[in-house]
PDB file of C-alpha atoms in Angstrom:
ATOM      1  CA  UNK A   1      -5.305-169.956 -98.731  1.00 61.00           C
ATOM      2  CA  UNK A   2      -8.988-171.275 -97.984  1.00 73.00           C
ATOM      3  CA  UNK A   3     -11.187-170.084 -95.148  1.00 80.00           C
ATOM      4  CA  UNK A   4     -14.383-171.682 -93.875  1.00 81.00           C
ATOM      5  CA  UNK A   5     -17.331-170.108 -94.853  1.00 75.00           C
ATOM      6  CA  UNK A   6     -19.523-168.591 -92.396  1.00 74.00           C
ATOM      7  CA  UNK A   7     -23.435-168.198 -92.846  1.00 74.00           C
ATOM      8  CA  UNK A   8     -25.366-165.092 -91.234  1.00 74.00           C
ATOM      9  CA  UNK A   9     -28.026-165.841 -89.073  1.00 79.00           C
ATOM     10  CA  UNK A  10     -31.341-164.470 -90.254  1.00 86.00           C
ATOM     11  CA  UNK A  11     -33.899-162.320 -88.335  1.00 89.00           C
ATOM     12  CA  UNK A  12     -37.803-162.145 -89.469  1.00 91.00           C
ATOM     13  CA  UNK A  13     -39.617-158.983 -89.911  1.00 91.00           C
ATOM     14  CA  UNK A  14     -43.318-158.710 -90.511  1.00 94.00           C
ATOM     15  CA  UNK A  15     -44.862-155.678 -91.704  1.00 93.00           C
ATOM     16  CA  UNK A  16     -48.572-154.619 -90.503  1.00 94.00           C
ATOM     17  CA  UNK A  17     -49.447-155.225 -94.335  1.00 93.00           C
ATOM     18  CA  UNK A  18     -48.995-158.697 -94.183  1.00 94.00           C
ATOM     19  CA  UNK A  19     -51.281-159.460 -91.204  1.00 94.00           C
ATOM     20  CA  UNK A  20     -53.932-157.230 -92.901  1.00 94.00           C
ATOM     21  CA  UNK A  21     -53.707-158.974 -96.220  1.00 94.00           C
ATOM     22  CA  UNK A  22     -53.617-162.408 -94.369  1.00 94.00           C
ATOM     23  CA  UNK A  23     -56.810-161.485 -92.821  1.00 94.00           C
ATOM     24  CA  UNK A  24     -58.575-160.470 -95.744  1.00 94.00           C
ATOM     25  CA  UNK A  25     -57.380-163.756 -97.154  1.00 94.00           C
ATOM     26  CA  UNK A  26     -58.521-165.858 -94.323  1.00 93.00           C
ATOM     27  CA  UNK A  27     -61.866-164.657 -94.607  1.00 93.00           C
ATOM     28  CA  UNK A  28     -62.590-164.281 -98.229  1.00 93.00           C
ATOM     29  CA  UNK A  29     -60.119-167.118 -99.706  1.00 92.00           C
ATOM     30  CA  UNK A  30     -58.561-169.549 -97.495  1.00 92.00           C
ATOM     31  CA  UNK A  31     -61.355-169.978 -95.013  1.00 92.00           C
ATOM     32  CA  UNK A  32     -60.849-172.946 -92.847  1.00 92.00           C
ATOM     33  CA  UNK A  33     -58.332-174.512 -95.352  1.00 90.00           C
ATOM     34  CA  UNK A  34     -54.874-175.461 -93.482  1.00 90.00           C
ATOM     35  CA  UNK A  35     -53.331-175.905 -97.116  1.00 92.00           C
ATOM     36  CA  UNK A  36     -49.925-174.229 -97.377  1.00 93.00           C
ATOM     37  CA  UNK A  37     -49.547-171.190 -99.059  1.00 94.00           C
ATOM     38  CA  UNK A  38     -46.507-170.200-101.396  1.00 93.00           C
ATOM     39  CA  UNK A  39     -45.476-166.586-100.293  1.00 94.00           C
ATOM     40  CA  UNK A  40     -42.310-164.315-100.934  1.00 92.00           C
ATOM     41  CA  UNK A  41     -40.287-163.059 -98.493  1.00 93.00           C
ATOM     42  CA  UNK A  42     -37.722-160.075 -99.108  1.00 91.00           C
ATOM     43  CA  UNK A  43     -34.080-160.774 -97.932  1.00 90.00           C
ATOM     44  CA  UNK A  44     -31.912-157.763 -97.141  1.00 88.00           C
ATOM     45  CA  UNK A  45     -28.224-158.084 -96.318  1.00 83.00           C
ATOM     46  CA  UNK A  46     -27.018-156.639 -92.806  1.00 81.00           C
ATOM     47  CA  UNK A  47     -24.290-154.274 -93.242  1.00 79.00           C
ATOM     48  CA  UNK A  48     -22.941-154.994 -89.697  1.00 79.00           C
ATOM     49  CA  UNK A  49     -21.519-158.033 -88.367  1.00 74.00           C
ATOM     50  CA  UNK A  50     -23.364-157.640 -84.911  1.00 78.00           C
ATOM     51  CA  UNK A  51     -27.163-157.792 -86.941  1.00 81.00           C
ATOM     52  CA  UNK A  52     -28.465-160.274 -88.773  1.00 82.00           C
ATOM     53  CA  UNK A  53     -29.894-159.901 -92.310  1.00 86.00           C
ATOM     54  CA  UNK A  54     -33.525-159.704 -91.900  1.00 89.00           C
ATOM     55  CA  UNK A  55     -36.444-161.351 -94.018  1.00 91.00           C
ATOM     56  CA  UNK A  56     -39.142-159.346 -94.289  1.00 92.00           C
ATOM     57  CA  UNK A  57     -42.845-160.350 -95.056  1.00 93.00           C
ATOM     58  CA  UNK A  58     -45.348-157.596 -96.521  1.00 92.00           C
ATOM     59  CA  UNK A  59     -48.996-157.288 -97.764  1.00 90.00           C
ATOM     60  CA  UNK A  60     -47.477-157.909-101.299  1.00 89.00           C
ATOM     61  CA  UNK A  61     -45.677-161.363-100.141  1.00 90.00           C
ATOM     62  CA  UNK A  62     -48.783-163.209-101.313  1.00 88.00           C
ATOM     63  CA  UNK A  63     -48.205-162.072-104.928  1.00 79.00           C
ATOM     64  CA  UNK A  64     -46.126-165.210-104.921  1.00 59.00           C
ATOM     65  CA  UNK A  65     -48.873-167.022-106.298  1.00 56.00           C
ATOM     66  CA  UNK A  66     -49.038-164.810-109.522  1.00 51.00           C
ATOM     67  CA  UNK A  67     -45.362-163.934-109.724  1.00 54.00           C
ATOM     68  CA  UNK A  68     -46.344-160.213-109.189  1.00 53.00           C
ATOM     69  CA  UNK A  69     -44.849-159.616-105.556  1.00 55.00           C
ATOM     70  CA  UNK A  70     -42.895-156.222-105.410  1.00 60.00           C
ATOM     71  CA  UNK A  71     -40.238-155.892-102.848  1.00 62.00           C
ATOM     72  CA  UNK A  72     -38.066-153.390-101.383  1.00 64.00           C
ATOM     73  CA  UNK A  73     -35.162-151.545-103.106  1.00 70.00           C
ATOM     74  CA  UNK A  74     -32.024-153.362-102.348  1.00 75.00           C
ATOM     75  CA  UNK A  75     -33.586-156.783-101.150  1.00 82.00           C
ATOM     76  CA  UNK A  76     -33.838-160.417-102.850  1.00 86.00           C
ATOM     77  CA  UNK A  77     -36.748-162.626-103.053  1.00 88.00           C
ATOM     78  CA  UNK A  78     -36.811-165.321-100.914  1.00 91.00           C
ATOM     79  CA  UNK A  79     -39.376-168.055-101.589  1.00 93.00           C
ATOM     80  CA  UNK A  80     -41.551-169.185 -98.178  1.00 94.00           C
ATOM     81  CA  UNK A  81     -44.257-171.544 -97.088  1.00 95.00           C
ATOM     82  CA  UNK A  82     -47.030-169.983 -94.773  1.00 95.00           C
ATOM     83  CA  UNK A  83     -48.623-172.801 -92.599  1.00 96.00           C
ATOM     84  CA  UNK A  84     -51.971-171.174 -91.317  1.00 95.00           C
ATOM     85  CA  UNK A  85     -53.792-172.815 -88.727  1.00 95.00           C
ATOM     86  CA  UNK A  86     -57.243-172.581 -87.742  1.00 94.00           C
ATOM     87  CA  UNK A  87     -56.522-172.617 -83.763  1.00 95.00           C
ATOM     88  CA  UNK A  88     -54.100-171.522 -81.325  1.00 95.00           C
ATOM     89  CA  UNK A  89     -53.886-175.511 -80.078  1.00 96.00           C
ATOM     90  CA  UNK A  90     -53.433-176.562 -83.747  1.00 95.00           C
ATOM     91  CA  UNK A  91     -50.464-173.865 -83.943  1.00 95.00           C
ATOM     92  CA  UNK A  92     -48.901-175.543 -80.643  1.00 96.00           C
ATOM     93  CA  UNK A  93     -49.207-178.548 -81.794  1.00 96.00           C
ATOM     94  CA  UNK A  94     -47.766-178.370 -85.564  1.00 95.00           C
ATOM     95  CA  UNK A  95     -44.611-180.930 -85.693  1.00 95.00           C
ATOM     96  CA  UNK A  96     -42.067-177.845 -86.177  1.00 94.00           C
ATOM     97  CA  UNK A  97     -39.083-179.820 -87.015  1.00 93.00           C
ATOM     98  CA  UNK A  98     -40.947-182.194 -89.710  1.00 93.00           C
ATOM     99  CA  UNK A  99     -42.304-179.180 -91.059  1.00 93.00           C
ATOM    100  CA  UNK A 100     -38.724-177.454 -91.432  1.00 92.00           C
ATOM    101  CA  UNK A 101     -37.465-180.599 -92.672  1.00 92.00           C
ATOM    102  CA  UNK A 102     -39.772-180.670 -95.222  1.00 93.00           C
ATOM    103  CA  UNK A 103     -38.591-176.982 -96.455  1.00 93.00           C
ATOM    104  CA  UNK A 104     -34.905-178.324 -96.038  1.00 91.00           C
ATOM    105  CA  UNK A 105     -35.706-181.143 -98.159  1.00 92.00           C
ATOM    106  CA  UNK A 106     -36.618-178.686-100.950  1.00 92.00           C
ATOM    107  CA  UNK A 107     -33.419-176.753-100.554  1.00 92.00           C
ATOM    108  CA  UNK A 108     -31.729-179.747-101.116  1.00 91.00           C
ATOM    109  CA  UNK A 109     -33.515-181.084-103.817  1.00 92.00           C
ATOM    110  CA  UNK A 110     -32.945-177.330-105.827  1.00 93.00           C
ATOM    111  CA  UNK A 111     -29.320-177.764-105.130  1.00 90.00           C
ATOM    112  CA  UNK A 112     -28.854-181.468-106.508  1.00 90.00           C
ATOM    113  CA  UNK A 113     -31.091-180.783-109.904  1.00 94.00           C
ATOM    114  CA  UNK A 114     -29.531-177.609-110.664  1.00 91.00           C
ATOM    115  CA  UNK A 115     -32.509-175.304-110.077  1.00 91.00           C
ATOM    116  CA  UNK A 116     -30.565-173.768-107.118  1.00 90.00           C
ATOM    117  CA  UNK A 117     -27.824-172.534-109.852  1.00 90.00           C
ATOM    118  CA  UNK A 118     -30.343-171.143-112.338  1.00 91.00           C
ATOM    119  CA  UNK A 119     -32.457-169.376-109.324  1.00 90.00           C
ATOM    120  CA  UNK A 120     -30.361-168.795-106.164  1.00 88.00           C
ATOM    121  CA  UNK A 121     -33.142-167.706-104.125  1.00 89.00           C
ATOM    122  CA  UNK A 122     -34.106-171.192-103.881  1.00 89.00           C
ATOM    123  CA  UNK A 123     -31.166-171.344-101.603  1.00 88.00           C
ATOM    124  CA  UNK A 124     -33.357-168.823 -99.104  1.00 89.00           C
ATOM    125  CA  UNK A 125     -36.504-170.795 -98.607  1.00 93.00           C
ATOM    126  CA  UNK A 126     -38.007-169.861 -95.080  1.00 94.00           C
ATOM    127  CA  UNK A 127     -41.052-171.179 -93.357  1.00 95.00           C
ATOM    128  CA  UNK A 128     -43.761-169.197 -91.919  1.00 96.00           C
ATOM    129  CA  UNK A 129     -46.456-170.720 -89.389  1.00 96.00           C
ATOM    130  CA  UNK A 130     -48.884-168.472 -88.442  1.00 95.00           C
ATOM    131  CA  UNK A 131     -52.495-168.636 -86.272  1.00 96.00           C
ATOM    132  CA  UNK A 132     -54.559-165.582 -86.426  1.00 92.00           C
ATOM    133  CA  UNK A 133     -57.160-164.553 -84.073  1.00 93.00           C
ATOM    134  CA  UNK A 134     -59.304-162.372 -86.396  1.00 90.00           C
ATOM    135  CA  UNK A 135     -61.362-161.088 -83.415  1.00 91.00           C
ATOM    136  CA  UNK A 136     -58.719-159.677 -81.790  1.00 91.00           C
ATOM    137  CA  UNK A 137     -56.129-159.040 -84.345  1.00 90.00           C
ATOM    138  CA  UNK A 138     -53.532-161.126 -82.346  1.00 93.00           C
ATOM    139  CA  UNK A 139     -51.151-163.045 -84.375  1.00 94.00           C
ATOM    140  CA  UNK A 140     -48.893-165.832 -83.294  1.00 96.00           C
ATOM    141  CA  UNK A 141     -46.382-166.752 -85.368  1.00 95.00           C
ATOM    142  CA  UNK A 142     -43.177-168.773 -85.878  1.00 95.00           C
ATOM    143  CA  UNK A 143     -40.417-168.397 -88.666  1.00 94.00           C
ATOM    144  CA  UNK A 144     -37.736-171.147 -89.577  1.00 93.00           C
ATOM    145  CA  UNK A 145     -35.079-170.741 -91.862  1.00 91.00           C
ATOM    146  CA  UNK A 146     -33.432-174.056 -92.909  1.00 90.00           C
ATOM    147  CA  UNK A 147     -29.542-174.450 -93.262  1.00 84.00           C
ATOM    148  CA  UNK A 148     -27.672-177.339 -95.061  1.00 81.00           C
ATOM    149  CA  UNK A 149     -25.282-178.942 -92.866  1.00 80.00           C
ATOM    150  CA  UNK A 150     -22.188-180.378 -95.067  1.00 79.00           C
ATOM    151  CA  UNK A 151     -20.322-183.395 -93.307  1.00 83.00           C
ATOM    152  CA  UNK A 152     -17.449-180.947 -93.176  1.00 84.00           C
ATOM    153  CA  UNK A 153     -17.443-176.909 -93.270  1.00 82.00           C
ATOM    154  CA  UNK A 154     -17.870-175.285 -96.678  1.00 79.00           C
ATOM    155  CA  UNK A 155     -14.208-173.542 -97.486  1.00 81.00           C
ATOM    156  CA  UNK A 156     -14.015-170.371 -99.462  1.00 78.00           C
ATOM    157  CA  UNK A 157     -11.428-170.784-101.947  1.00 77.00           C
ATOM    158  CA  UNK A 158     -10.993-167.030-102.881  1.00 75.00           C
ATOM    159  CA  UNK A 159     -12.783-163.659-102.829  1.00 71.00           C
ATOM    160  CA  UNK A 160     -12.207-160.715-104.959  1.00 73.00           C
ATOM    161  CA  UNK A 161     -13.805-157.404-104.452  1.00 70.00           C
ATOM    162  CA  UNK A 162     -16.869-156.669-106.300  1.00 62.00           C
ATOM    163  CA  UNK A 163     -15.459-153.705-108.049  1.00 68.00           C
ATOM    164  CA  UNK A 164     -13.172-156.217-109.712  1.00 70.00           C
ATOM    165  CA  UNK A 165     -15.883-157.449-111.958  1.00 65.00           C
ATOM    166  CA  UNK A 166     -18.061-154.473-112.203  1.00 64.00           C
ATOM    167  CA  UNK A 167     -16.765-151.389-113.705  1.00 62.00           C
ATOM    168  CA  UNK A 168     -16.915-148.443-111.068  1.00 56.00           C
ATOM    169  CA  UNK A 169     -19.214-146.275-113.582  1.00 54.00           C
ATOM    170  CA  UNK A 170     -22.026-148.755-113.247  1.00 54.00           C
ATOM    171  CA  UNK A 171     -22.107-148.367-109.210  1.00 52.00           C
ATOM    172  CA  UNK A 172     -23.871-145.266-107.915  1.00 51.00           C
ATOM    173  CA  UNK A 173     -24.563-146.335-104.035  1.00 48.00           C
ATOM    174  CA  UNK A 174     -24.741-148.912-101.760  1.00 46.00           C
ATOM    175  CA  UNK A 175     -27.771-149.910-102.989  1.00 42.00           C
ATOM    176  CA  UNK A 176     -26.621-151.131-105.882  1.00 41.00           C
ATOM    177  CA  UNK A 177     -23.379-152.789-104.132  1.00 39.00           C
ATOM    178  CA  UNK A 178     -25.874-154.790-102.074  1.00 38.00           C
ATOM    179  CA  UNK A 179     -27.960-155.961-105.042  1.00 36.00           C
ATOM    180  CA  UNK A 180     -24.840-157.080-107.135  1.00 36.00           C
ATOM    181  CA  UNK A 181     -23.434-158.143-103.930  1.00 35.00           C
ATOM    182  CA  UNK A 182     -25.375-160.852-102.966  1.00 35.00           C
ATOM    183  CA  UNK A 183     -28.024-161.797-100.347  1.00 36.00           C
ATOM    184  CA  UNK A 184     -25.529-163.223 -97.388  1.00 36.00           C
ATOM    185  CA  UNK A 185     -22.370-161.376 -97.680  1.00 34.00           C
ATOM    186  CA  UNK A 186     -20.818-158.606 -95.651  1.00 32.00           C
ATOM    187  CA  UNK A 187     -19.537-155.584 -97.296  1.00 29.00           C
TER     188      UNK A 187
END
């Protein structure tokens, strides 16, 4: 029997190391540029239905440019775009629906091209709009997580426990279940 597939809401979590690294890069590298920057977030599945899964950004999130980013154990990489503005006024006037639409179109293009099958993390793209007052060390930010909306709800045709696919001796703890189980599942 098929059941409607439900997606988990995502929540953002910004580590102070992200703001410190962003400050350094803004002063030394980006300066007045408002060119979007590729970053990596780390998606951690929630174990509780009442609590959404988290997307963390850390100081190491900027290593997405070099491919050397290191996340937390039990997390999955989630590619993101950082839109950094130079003024608070520019931050307030960014066309958020258009920016989110652009990221959503990337997700859809990955689905259509087959890239999402090769790299499932492409389905977890996000947008981070930010402005930092570096003199006061005050940051304003807005996270967005695009979602594909099909004409009719996705149906889950069948589900089998993870243990049916992986031998018990390969599983040593809940962290490994989270890694093997996927980023948006409840277990």
